[in-house]
C-alpha cells in the first residue's frame, strides 16, 4: 500500500523520522498492520514519529528531505527484518578520537533511527564534533530494523590514513616520547598504583578523565619535580588520560611501582654551623675545614648548597616552599594565583581536584549510555532526588529509557533498576516455604488429595503404608528398619502377622499422628527419592534452607539448575 503526499521539511525531526496525517493511521489500523510502522521512500527506509501532520502532507527530517529533493513524496508500507550486521565507512579521521565507538553509535541510533538503509549517512556527535559515516552493507536486507536487536558493526579503515598507535603496557611499563603539549589516553591494567615520571624539568603534568589545568584529579607543576604516585581506585572508567605541557622534548615513563615508605632515621652527632648538617663528633673538625671552602647552608631551610649555587636559592614569601629563582617564580604562578575555570569560578590549584568532582563543565562518563558528556547541572526532578543517585540532567533523561524486568516482566526505567532489584531481593528474603515431610527417609511430600480436615483419610493412609511394609515389604533393596524388605532383626526372617502388624502400627502412630507437634514417619521410598534427599542436603550446604533446596529440585529436576534456581528465587541464610 502506498501514498503520495506533499513533502515538507521539519528541522525538529531527526534521522529517519517522519510525521504523517492521522487518516493514514486509521487505514493502517483497518489493515491490522504490524508495529513498528516503517515505510520506503525512494532508496531509504523511514519510521513514523507521530501521526500529527496536516492532511495530504508528509513532514520529513532534513536528512530525508535532502535525499528526496522533490515537492511530493511517495511512501510505501514496508515489512523489514531486524538487522544482524552493518558495515560503515568513515568520511573523516575524527572517528579515531572516539574512545567508545560502540556506545556512541548505540546512543545515536537509539535516539534518531528505527531503520537503516544502504547508502544512508550517519552523523553521531562526539564532544560537539560530528563523526560522519556511510552505511555500505547491511544484513540480512538492504533495509533493516535497528531496534530491539544486536547488530554487529564493522568500520572499514579510510584509505591512506595513518593511524596513530595507542600507548601499550609492556611488562608493567609504558614509555612515550613526545614534545610540546600532549594528551595521552592510558588503558588500565591490573595494579593498585601508577607511578608517572616526566623527564622534562620544566613542564606540568595533569591526570584525570579529560585533564586540563583547571579540571584534573592529580597534578605536578613544580619545577624539576614531575613525579606522581596515583592509586588506581581514584581513576574511574576503562582508561585515564595524562596531559603534559612541556617546553621541550620529553619522555613520559609509567610504571606500577607503589611509592616507597619513608622512614625517618635519627643521626647522632653535632650540627655543623656552616651547612647545618649533622656530623659525628669525632669528624666535626675535618668536616668544617672542607665545608667552609665548598658549601654554604641556608639558615631558613637548613639545606646545604655549593657556594656557586647558593645565590640562585630563594624562598617563597607566602609558604615554606624553597628552590631556585626559576622554580619559585613558577611556584608563585601555579600555587598562589587564582585560575579561572570554564564555569567562571576562580580557584586555587589545591582546590581543583575538589572542584572537578562538581564542576558542570567537566566531561564525565554517563552511567547509562557510557558516552563522554559535560556534567551540566544536577537534576532537580523530584523522583531523581528521592532515588538519591546524584543524577545530572543528562543522566536523568538518559536513564528514563525503559526496559523489561526479567523477573516480573514489568517496564521499568533504567535509573530505577537498582531500587527495583533491591525490592525483588527483599521479596525473596520474606518468602514463606512449605513444611517438609516428616518421613525420616526422604523429604518428599506425603499427603492425601481428598478434603480431610480431621486427618482421618491421612491417618488411614499412614496405617495402610505401615501395614504393607510390615506384612509384605516394599520389594526393593531397602534400608528402612521398619520394612520387611530390609531384613532387619525386627522380622526374624519372616513378615509380621496381621495382628502383630496392627500392634506395631499403633505404636508408630502414637508419635506419628498429623496432629503431633513434631511427627515422625518411617516410610519406604523409591531410589530416586533417596537420591533427591542427598542432593537436597548438598544444596542446603550452599547457604539455603533445606526446604528451599527441596523446592528447587522439585521445580527443576536437576541439581545444577536447582542451584541457579536457588540463587534467583530463594532467600539466603543470614
PDB file of N, CA, C and O in Angstrom, residues 289-351:
ATOM      1  N   UNK A 289      86.580  22.026  57.948  1.00  0.00           N
ATOM      2  CA  UNK A 289      87.646  22.524  57.061  1.00  0.00           C
ATOM      3  C   UNK A 289      87.232  22.400  55.592  1.00  0.00           C
ATOM      4  O   UNK A 289      87.452  23.311  54.787  1.00  0.00           O
ATOM      5  N   UNK A 290      86.618  21.267  55.240  1.00  0.00           N
ATOM      6  CA  UNK A 290      86.182  21.054  53.855  1.00  0.00           C
ATOM      7  C   UNK A 290      84.924  21.865  53.552  1.00  0.00           C
ATOM      8  O   UNK A 290      84.778  22.464  52.480  1.00  0.00           O
ATOM      9  N   UNK A 291      83.995  21.909  54.503  1.00  0.00           N
ATOM     10  CA  UNK A 291      82.695  22.528  54.291  1.00  0.00           C
ATOM     11  C   UNK A 291      82.810  24.027  54.059  1.00  0.00           C
ATOM     12  O   UNK A 291      82.138  24.589  53.189  1.00  0.00           O
ATOM     13  N   UNK A 292      83.642  24.693  54.824  1.00  0.00           N
ATOM     14  CA  UNK A 292      83.745  26.159  54.722  1.00  0.00           C
ATOM     15  C   UNK A 292      84.293  26.610  53.374  1.00  0.00           C
ATOM     16  O   UNK A 292      84.009  27.721  52.924  1.00  0.00           O
ATOM     17  N   UNK A 293      85.063  25.755  52.715  1.00  0.00           N
ATOM     18  CA  UNK A 293      85.638  26.129  51.425  1.00  0.00           C
ATOM     19  C   UNK A 293      84.707  25.816  50.252  1.00  0.00           C
ATOM     20  O   UNK A 293      84.821  26.426  49.194  1.00  0.00           O
ATOM     21  N   UNK A 294      83.758  24.846  50.420  1.00  0.00           N
ATOM     22  CA  UNK A 294      82.969  24.375  49.288  1.00  0.00           C
ATOM     23  C   UNK A 294      81.458  24.570  49.411  1.00  0.00           C
ATOM     24  O   UNK A 294      80.763  24.565  48.402  1.00  0.00           O
ATOM     25  N   UNK A 295      80.926  24.697  50.608  1.00  0.00           N
ATOM     26  CA  UNK A 295      79.482  24.713  50.789  1.00  0.00           C
ATOM     27  C   UNK A 295      79.029  25.898  51.619  1.00  0.00           C
ATOM     28  O   UNK A 295      79.813  26.520  52.337  1.00  0.00           O
ATOM     29  N   UNK A 296      77.734  26.176  51.474  1.00  0.00           N
ATOM     30  CA  UNK A 296      77.123  27.212  52.302  1.00  0.00           C
ATOM     31  C   UNK A 296      75.694  26.772  52.606  1.00  0.00           C
ATOM     32  O   UNK A 296      74.975  26.302  51.724  1.00  0.00           O
ATOM     33  N   UNK A 297      75.283  26.923  53.837  1.00  0.00           N
ATOM     34  CA  UNK A 297      73.971  26.478  54.251  1.00  0.00           C
ATOM     35  C   UNK A 297      72.979  27.624  54.337  1.00  0.00           C
ATOM     36  O   UNK A 297      73.345  28.768  54.605  1.00  0.00           O
ATOM     37  N   UNK A 298      71.695  27.285  54.108  1.00  0.00           N
ATOM     38  CA  UNK A 298      70.625  28.281  54.230  1.00  0.00           C
ATOM     39  C   UNK A 298      70.099  28.229  55.660  1.00  0.00           C
ATOM     40  O   UNK A 298      69.640  27.170  56.114  1.00  0.00           O
ATOM     41  N   UNK A 299      70.140  29.337  56.407  1.00  0.00           N
ATOM     42  CA  UNK A 299      69.689  29.318  57.802  1.00  0.00           C
ATOM     43  C   UNK A 299      68.175  29.118  57.949  1.00  0.00           C
ATOM     44  O   UNK A 299      67.708  28.797  59.031  1.00  0.00           O
ATOM     45  N   UNK A 300      67.391  29.295  56.860  1.00  0.00           N
ATOM     46  CA  UNK A 300      65.932  29.175  56.955  1.00  0.00           C
ATOM     47  C   UNK A 300      65.498  27.717  56.772  1.00  0.00           C
ATOM     48  O   UNK A 300      64.767  27.169  57.591  1.00  0.00           O
ATOM     49  N   UNK A 301      65.950  27.086  55.677  1.00  0.00           N
ATOM     50  CA  UNK A 301      65.514  25.709  55.391  1.00  0.00           C
ATOM     51  C   UNK A 301      66.542  24.671  55.798  1.00  0.00           C
ATOM     52  O   UNK A 301      66.289  23.470  55.654  1.00  0.00           O
ATOM     53  N   UNK A 302      67.724  25.125  56.287  1.00  0.00           N
ATOM     54  CA  UNK A 302      68.777  24.221  56.772  1.00  0.00           C
ATOM     55  C   UNK A 302      69.290  23.283  55.676  1.00  0.00           C
ATOM     56  O   UNK A 302      69.692  22.154  55.940  1.00  0.00           O
ATOM     57  N   UNK A 303      69.259  23.758  54.407  1.00  0.00           N
ATOM     58  CA  UNK A 303      69.784  22.957  53.307  1.00  0.00           C
ATOM     59  C   UNK A 303      71.154  23.481  52.912  1.00  0.00           C
ATOM     60  O   UNK A 303      71.430  24.691  53.011  1.00  0.00           O
ATOM     61  N   UNK A 304      72.027  22.562  52.441  1.00  0.00           N
ATOM     62  CA  UNK A 304      73.380  22.929  52.045  1.00  0.00           C
ATOM     63  C   UNK A 304      73.482  23.001  50.530  1.00  0.00           C
ATOM     64  O   UNK A 304      72.879  22.193  49.814  1.00  0.00           O
ATOM     65  N   UNK A 305      74.235  23.985  50.019  1.00  0.00           N
ATOM     66  CA  UNK A 305      74.430  24.186  48.585  1.00  0.00           C
ATOM     67  C   UNK A 305      75.901  24.427  48.305  1.00  0.00           C
ATOM     68  O   UNK A 305      76.658  24.874  49.185  1.00  0.00           O
ATOM     69  N   UNK A 306      76.288  24.144  47.066  1.00  0.00           N
ATOM     70  CA  UNK A 306      77.614  24.569  46.645  1.00  0.00           C
ATOM     71  C   UNK A 306      77.661  26.100  46.653  1.00  0.00           C
ATOM     72  O   UNK A 306      76.656  26.757  46.404  1.00  0.00           O
ATOM     73  N   UNK A 307      78.822  26.643  46.945  1.00  0.00           N
ATOM     74  CA  UNK A 307      78.929  28.098  47.101  1.00  0.00           C
ATOM     75  C   UNK A 307      78.467  28.812  45.839  1.00  0.00           C
ATOM     76  O   UNK A 307      77.749  29.823  45.899  1.00  0.00           O
ATOM     77  N   UNK A 308      78.802  28.280  44.654  1.00  0.00           N
ATOM     78  CA  UNK A 308      78.426  28.951  43.409  1.00  0.00           C
ATOM     79  C   UNK A 308      76.928  28.849  43.112  1.00  0.00           C
ATOM     80  O   UNK A 308      76.390  29.613  42.303  1.00  0.00           O
ATOM     81  N   UNK A 309      76.211  27.902  43.760  1.00  0.00           N
ATOM     82  CA  UNK A 309      74.780  27.751  43.526  1.00  0.00           C
ATOM     83  C   UNK A 309      73.921  28.471  44.560  1.00  0.00           C
ATOM     84  O   UNK A 309      72.715  28.593  44.382  1.00  0.00           O
ATOM     85  N   UNK A 310      74.536  28.939  45.637  1.00  0.00           N
ATOM     86  CA  UNK A 310      73.737  29.491  46.731  1.00  0.00           C
ATOM     87  C   UNK A 310      72.997  30.767  46.305  1.00  0.00           C
ATOM     88  O   UNK A 310      71.900  31.045  46.786  1.00  0.00           O
ATOM     89  N   UNK A 311      73.597  31.555  45.417  1.00  0.00           N
ATOM     90  CA  UNK A 311      72.957  32.816  45.020  1.00  0.00           C
ATOM     91  C   UNK A 311      71.642  32.585  44.297  1.00  0.00           C
ATOM     92  O   UNK A 311      70.774  33.480  44.270  1.00  0.00           O
ATOM     93  N   UNK A 312      71.446  31.386  43.698  1.00  0.00           N
ATOM     94  CA  UNK A 312      70.212  31.087  42.965  1.00  0.00           C
ATOM     95  C   UNK A 312      69.133  30.513  43.871  1.00  0.00           C
ATOM     96  O   UNK A 312      68.044  30.213  43.430  1.00  0.00           O
ATOM     97  N   UNK A 313      69.445  30.378  45.171  1.00  0.00           N
ATOM     98  CA  UNK A 313      68.490  29.788  46.114  1.00  0.00           C
ATOM     99  C   UNK A 313      67.649  30.887  46.752  1.00  0.00           C
ATOM    100  O   UNK A 313      68.158  31.928  47.157  1.00  0.00           O
ATOM    101  N   UNK A 314      66.319  30.642  46.831  1.00  0.00           N
ATOM    102  CA  UNK A 314      65.432  31.619  47.460  1.00  0.00           C
ATOM    103  C   UNK A 314      64.228  30.897  48.054  1.00  0.00           C
ATOM    104  O   UNK A 314      64.048  29.683  47.864  1.00  0.00           O
ATOM    105  N   UNK A 315      63.379  31.670  48.748  1.00  0.00           N
ATOM    106  CA  UNK A 315      62.202  31.102  49.420  1.00  0.00           C
ATOM    107  C   UNK A 315      60.943  31.831  48.976  1.00  0.00           C
ATOM    108  O   UNK A 315      60.985  33.023  48.668  1.00  0.00           O
ATOM    109  N   UNK A 316      59.829  31.090  48.976  1.00  0.00           N
ATOM    110  CA  UNK A 316      58.528  31.701  48.712  1.00  0.00           C
ATOM    111  C   UNK A 316      58.114  32.512  49.933  1.00  0.00           C
ATOM    112  O   UNK A 316      58.205  32.022  51.078  1.00  0.00           O
ATOM    113  N   UNK A 317      57.679  33.757  49.717  1.00  0.00           N
ATOM    114  CA  UNK A 317      57.298  34.613  50.837  1.00  0.00           C
ATOM    115  C   UNK A 317      55.868  34.362  51.307  1.00  0.00           C
ATOM    116  O   UNK A 317      55.383  35.048  52.214  1.00  0.00           O
ATOM    117  N   UNK A 318      55.181  33.341  50.694  1.00  0.00           N
ATOM    118  CA  UNK A 318      53.803  33.049  51.086  1.00  0.00           C
ATOM    119  C   UNK A 318      53.637  31.662  51.704  1.00  0.00           C
ATOM    120  O   UNK A 318      52.575  31.347  52.233  1.00  0.00           O
ATOM    121  N   UNK A 319      54.668  30.824  51.588  1.00  0.00           N
ATOM    122  CA  UNK A 319      54.609  29.488  52.193  1.00  0.00           C
ATOM    123  C   UNK A 319      56.035  29.011  52.445  1.00  0.00           C
ATOM    124  O   UNK A 319      57.001  29.772  52.294  1.00  0.00           O
ATOM    125  N   UNK A 320      56.199  27.754  52.785  1.00  0.00           N
ATOM    126  CA  UNK A 320      57.512  27.211  53.136  1.00  0.00           C
ATOM    127  C   UNK A 320      58.298  26.709  51.939  1.00  0.00           C
ATOM    128  O   UNK A 320      59.392  26.160  52.098  1.00  0.00           O
ATOM    129  N   UNK A 321      57.778  26.862  50.734  1.00  0.00           N
ATOM    130  CA  UNK A 321      58.457  26.335  49.551  1.00  0.00           C
ATOM    131  C   UNK A 321      59.768  27.076  49.319  1.00  0.00           C
ATOM    132  O   UNK A 321      59.877  28.292  49.524  1.00  0.00           O
ATOM    133  N   UNK A 322      60.796  26.339  48.867  1.00  0.00           N
ATOM    134  CA  UNK A 322      62.087  26.946  48.521  1.00  0.00           C
ATOM    135  C   UNK A 322      62.674  26.218  47.334  1.00  0.00           C
ATOM    136  O   UNK A 322      62.322  25.063  47.042  1.00  0.00           O
ATOM    137  N   UNK A 323      63.546  26.911  46.602  1.00  0.00           N
ATOM    138  CA  UNK A 323      64.196  26.339  45.436  1.00  0.00           C
ATOM    139  C   UNK A 323      64.941  27.410  44.676  1.00  0.00           C
ATOM    140  O   UNK A 323      65.236  28.492  45.211  1.00  0.00           O
ATOM    141  N   UNK A 324      65.198  27.149  43.391  1.00  0.00           N
ATOM    142  CA  UNK A 324      65.889  28.137  42.569  1.00  0.00           C
ATOM    143  C   UNK A 324      64.947  29.293  42.261  1.00  0.00           C
ATOM    144  O   UNK A 324      63.725  29.207  42.467  1.00  0.00           O
ATOM    145  N   UNK A 325      65.516  30.386  41.769  1.00  0.00           N
ATOM    146  CA  UNK A 325      64.691  31.547  41.442  1.00  0.00           C
ATOM    147  C   UNK A 325      63.615  31.187  40.418  1.00  0.00           C
ATOM    148  O   UNK A 325      62.455  31.588  40.540  1.00  0.00           O
ATOM    149  N   UNK A 326      63.982  30.390  39.422  1.00  0.00           N
ATOM    150  CA  UNK A 326      63.030  29.991  38.388  1.00  0.00           C
ATOM    151  C   UNK A 326      61.923  29.097  38.960  1.00  0.00           C
ATOM    152  O   UNK A 326      60.751  29.244  38.626  1.00  0.00           O
ATOM    153  N   UNK A 327      62.327  28.202  39.866  1.00  0.00           N
ATOM    154  CA  UNK A 327      61.353  27.290  40.469  1.00  0.00           C
ATOM    155  C   UNK A 327      60.367  28.045  41.350  1.00  0.00           C
ATOM    156  O   UNK A 327      59.164  27.765  41.338  1.00  0.00           O
ATOM    157  N   UNK A 328      60.849  29.039  42.101  1.00  0.00           N
ATOM    158  CA  UNK A 328      59.969  29.806  42.984  1.00  0.00           C
ATOM    159  C   UNK A 328      59.020  30.678  42.169  1.00  0.00           C
ATOM    160  O   UNK A 328      57.849  30.839  42.522  1.00  0.00           O
ATOM    161  N   UNK A 329      59.511  31.238  41.068  1.00  0.00           N
ATOM    162  CA  UNK A 329      58.640  32.041  40.211  1.00  0.00           C
ATOM    163  C   UNK A 329      57.499  31.182  39.651  1.00  0.00           C
ATOM    164  O   UNK A 329      56.334  31.603  39.629  1.00  0.00           O
ATOM    165  N   UNK A 330      57.821  29.961  39.185  1.00  0.00           N
ATOM    166  CA  UNK A 330      56.787  29.061  38.677  1.00  0.00           C
ATOM    167  C   UNK A 330      55.844  28.645  39.802  1.00  0.00           C
ATOM    168  O   UNK A 330      54.616  28.566  39.608  1.00  0.00           O
ATOM    169  N   UNK A 331      56.386  28.425  40.979  1.00  0.00           N
ATOM    170  CA  UNK A 331      55.576  28.058  42.136  1.00  0.00           C
ATOM    171  C   UNK A 331      54.564  29.156  42.463  1.00  0.00           C
ATOM    172  O   UNK A 331      53.388  28.874  42.742  1.00  0.00           O
ATOM    173  N   UNK A 332      54.999  30.420  42.421  1.00  0.00           N
ATOM    174  CA  UNK A 332      54.093  31.541  42.715  1.00  0.00           C
ATOM    175  C   UNK A 332      52.952  31.616  41.698  1.00  0.00           C
ATOM    176  O   UNK A 332      51.803  31.895  42.048  1.00  0.00           O
ATOM    177  N   UNK A 333      53.277  31.349  40.415  1.00  0.00           N
ATOM    178  CA  UNK A 333      52.242  31.415  39.375  1.00  0.00           C
ATOM    179  C   UNK A 333      51.205  30.320  39.565  1.00  0.00           C
ATOM    180  O   UNK A 333      49.996  30.569  39.522  1.00  0.00           O
ATOM    181  N   UNK A 334      51.647  29.096  39.810  1.00  0.00           N
ATOM    182  CA  UNK A 334      50.719  27.972  39.870  1.00  0.00           C
ATOM    183  C   UNK A 334      50.050  27.814  41.229  1.00  0.00           C
ATOM    184  O   UNK A 334      48.875  27.442  41.304  1.00  0.00           O
ATOM    185  N   UNK A 335      50.787  28.060  42.303  1.00  0.00           N
ATOM    186  CA  UNK A 335      50.263  27.782  43.636  1.00  0.00           C
ATOM    187  C   UNK A 335      49.578  28.967  44.299  1.00  0.00           C
ATOM    188  O   UNK A 335      48.680  28.786  45.139  1.00  0.00           O
ATOM    189  N   UNK A 336      49.950  30.172  43.952  1.00  0.00           N
ATOM    190  CA  UNK A 336      49.432  31.323  44.689  1.00  0.00           C
ATOM    191  C   UNK A 336      48.671  32.315  43.815  1.00  0.00           C
ATOM    192  O   UNK A 336      48.395  33.421  44.262  1.00  0.00           O
ATOM    193  N   UNK A 337      48.364  31.929  42.589  1.00  0.00           N
ATOM    194  CA  UNK A 337      47.498  32.744  41.744  1.00  0.00           C
ATOM    195  C   UNK A 337      46.202  32.001  41.470  1.00  0.00           C
ATOM    196  O   UNK A 337      46.181  30.770  41.395  1.00  0.00           O
ATOM    197  N   UNK A 338      45.117  32.752  41.352  1.00  0.00           N
ATOM    198  CA  UNK A 338      43.828  32.144  41.055  1.00  0.00           C
ATOM    199  C   UNK A 338      43.792  31.692  39.594  1.00  0.00           C
ATOM    200  O   UNK A 338      44.355  32.343  38.716  1.00  0.00           O
ATOM    201  N   UNK A 339      43.109  30.579  39.349  1.00  0.00           N
ATOM    202  CA  UNK A 339      42.936  30.054  37.997  1.00  0.00           C
ATOM    203  C   UNK A 339      41.442  30.051  37.679  1.00  0.00           C
ATOM    204  O   UNK A 339      40.631  29.595  38.489  1.00  0.00           O
ATOM    205  N   UNK A 340      41.094  30.566  36.509  1.00  0.00           N
ATOM    206  CA  UNK A 340      39.687  30.696  36.134  1.00  0.00           C
ATOM    207  C   UNK A 340      39.215  29.442  35.416  1.00  0.00           C
ATOM    208  O   UNK A 340      39.738  29.074  34.361  1.00  0.00           O
ATOM    209  N   UNK A 341      38.209  28.786  35.998  1.00  0.00           N
ATOM    210  CA  UNK A 341      37.627  27.574  35.415  1.00  0.00           C
ATOM    211  C   UNK A 341      36.706  27.959  34.262  1.00  0.00           C
ATOM    212  O   UNK A 341      36.255  29.100  34.146  1.00  0.00           O
ATOM    213  N   UNK A 342      36.383  26.977  33.404  1.00  0.00           N
ATOM    214  CA  UNK A 342      35.458  27.217  32.291  1.00  0.00           C
ATOM    215  C   UNK A 342      34.078  27.631  32.780  1.00  0.00           C
ATOM    216  O   UNK A 342      33.315  28.263  32.045  1.00  0.00           O
ATOM    217  N   UNK A 343      33.749  27.289  34.022  1.00  0.00           N
ATOM    218  CA  UNK A 343      32.443  27.661  34.567  1.00  0.00           C
ATOM    219  C   UNK A 343      32.451  29.076  35.132  1.00  0.00           C
ATOM    220  O   UNK A 343      31.417  29.564  35.600  1.00  0.00           O
ATOM    221  N   UNK A 344      33.619  29.749  35.089  1.00  0.00           N
ATOM    222  CA  UNK A 344      33.711  31.122  35.551  1.00  0.00           C
ATOM    223  C   UNK A 344      34.210  31.281  36.975  1.00  0.00           C
ATOM    224  O   UNK A 344      34.490  32.403  37.422  1.00  0.00           O
ATOM    225  N   UNK A 345      34.352  30.190  37.713  1.00  0.00           N
ATOM    226  CA  UNK A 345      34.799  30.270  39.105  1.00  0.00           C
ATOM    227  C   UNK A 345      36.314  30.380  39.167  1.00  0.00           C
ATOM    228  O   UNK A 345      37.031  29.694  38.437  1.00  0.00           O
ATOM    229  N   UNK A 346      36.825  31.263  40.044  1.00  0.00           N
ATOM    230  CA  UNK A 346      38.269  31.405  40.263  1.00  0.00           C
ATOM    231  C   UNK A 346      38.661  30.555  41.461  1.00  0.00           C
ATOM    232  O   UNK A 346      38.097  30.707  42.555  1.00  0.00           O
ATOM    233  N   UNK A 347      39.634  29.676  41.247  1.00  0.00           N
ATOM    234  CA  UNK A 347      40.017  28.718  42.291  1.00  0.00           C
ATOM    235  C   UNK A 347      41.531  28.600  42.372  1.00  0.00           C
ATOM    236  O   UNK A 347      42.260  28.917  41.425  1.00  0.00           O
ATOM    237  N   UNK A 348      42.009  28.163  43.531  1.00  0.00           N
ATOM    238  CA  UNK A 348      43.429  27.836  43.700  1.00  0.00           C
ATOM    239  C   UNK A 348      43.687  26.446  43.129  1.00  0.00           C
ATOM    240  O   UNK A 348      42.769  25.621  43.006  1.00  0.00           O
ATOM    241  N   UNK A 349      44.943  26.168  42.811  1.00  0.00           N
ATOM    242  CA  UNK A 349      45.299  24.864  42.253  1.00  0.00           C
ATOM    243  C   UNK A 349      44.946  23.740  43.228  1.00  0.00           C
ATOM    244  O   UNK A 349      44.526  22.652  42.814  1.00  0.00           O
ATOM    245  N   UNK A 350      45.115  23.978  44.538  1.00  0.00           N
ATOM    246  CA  UNK A 350      44.818  22.940  45.523  1.00  0.00           C
ATOM    247  C   UNK A 350      43.318  22.642  45.604  1.00  0.00           C
ATOM    248  O   UNK A 350      42.923  21.621  46.174  1.00  0.00           O
ATOM    249  N   UNK A 351      42.473  23.517  45.055  1.00  0.00           N
ATOM    250  CA  UNK A 351      41.028  23.308  45.086  1.00  0.00           C
ATOM    251  C   UNK A 351      40.501  22.656  43.808  1.00  0.00           C
ATOM    252  O   UNK A 351      39.317  22.325  43.730  1.00  0.00           O
TER     253      UNK A 351
END
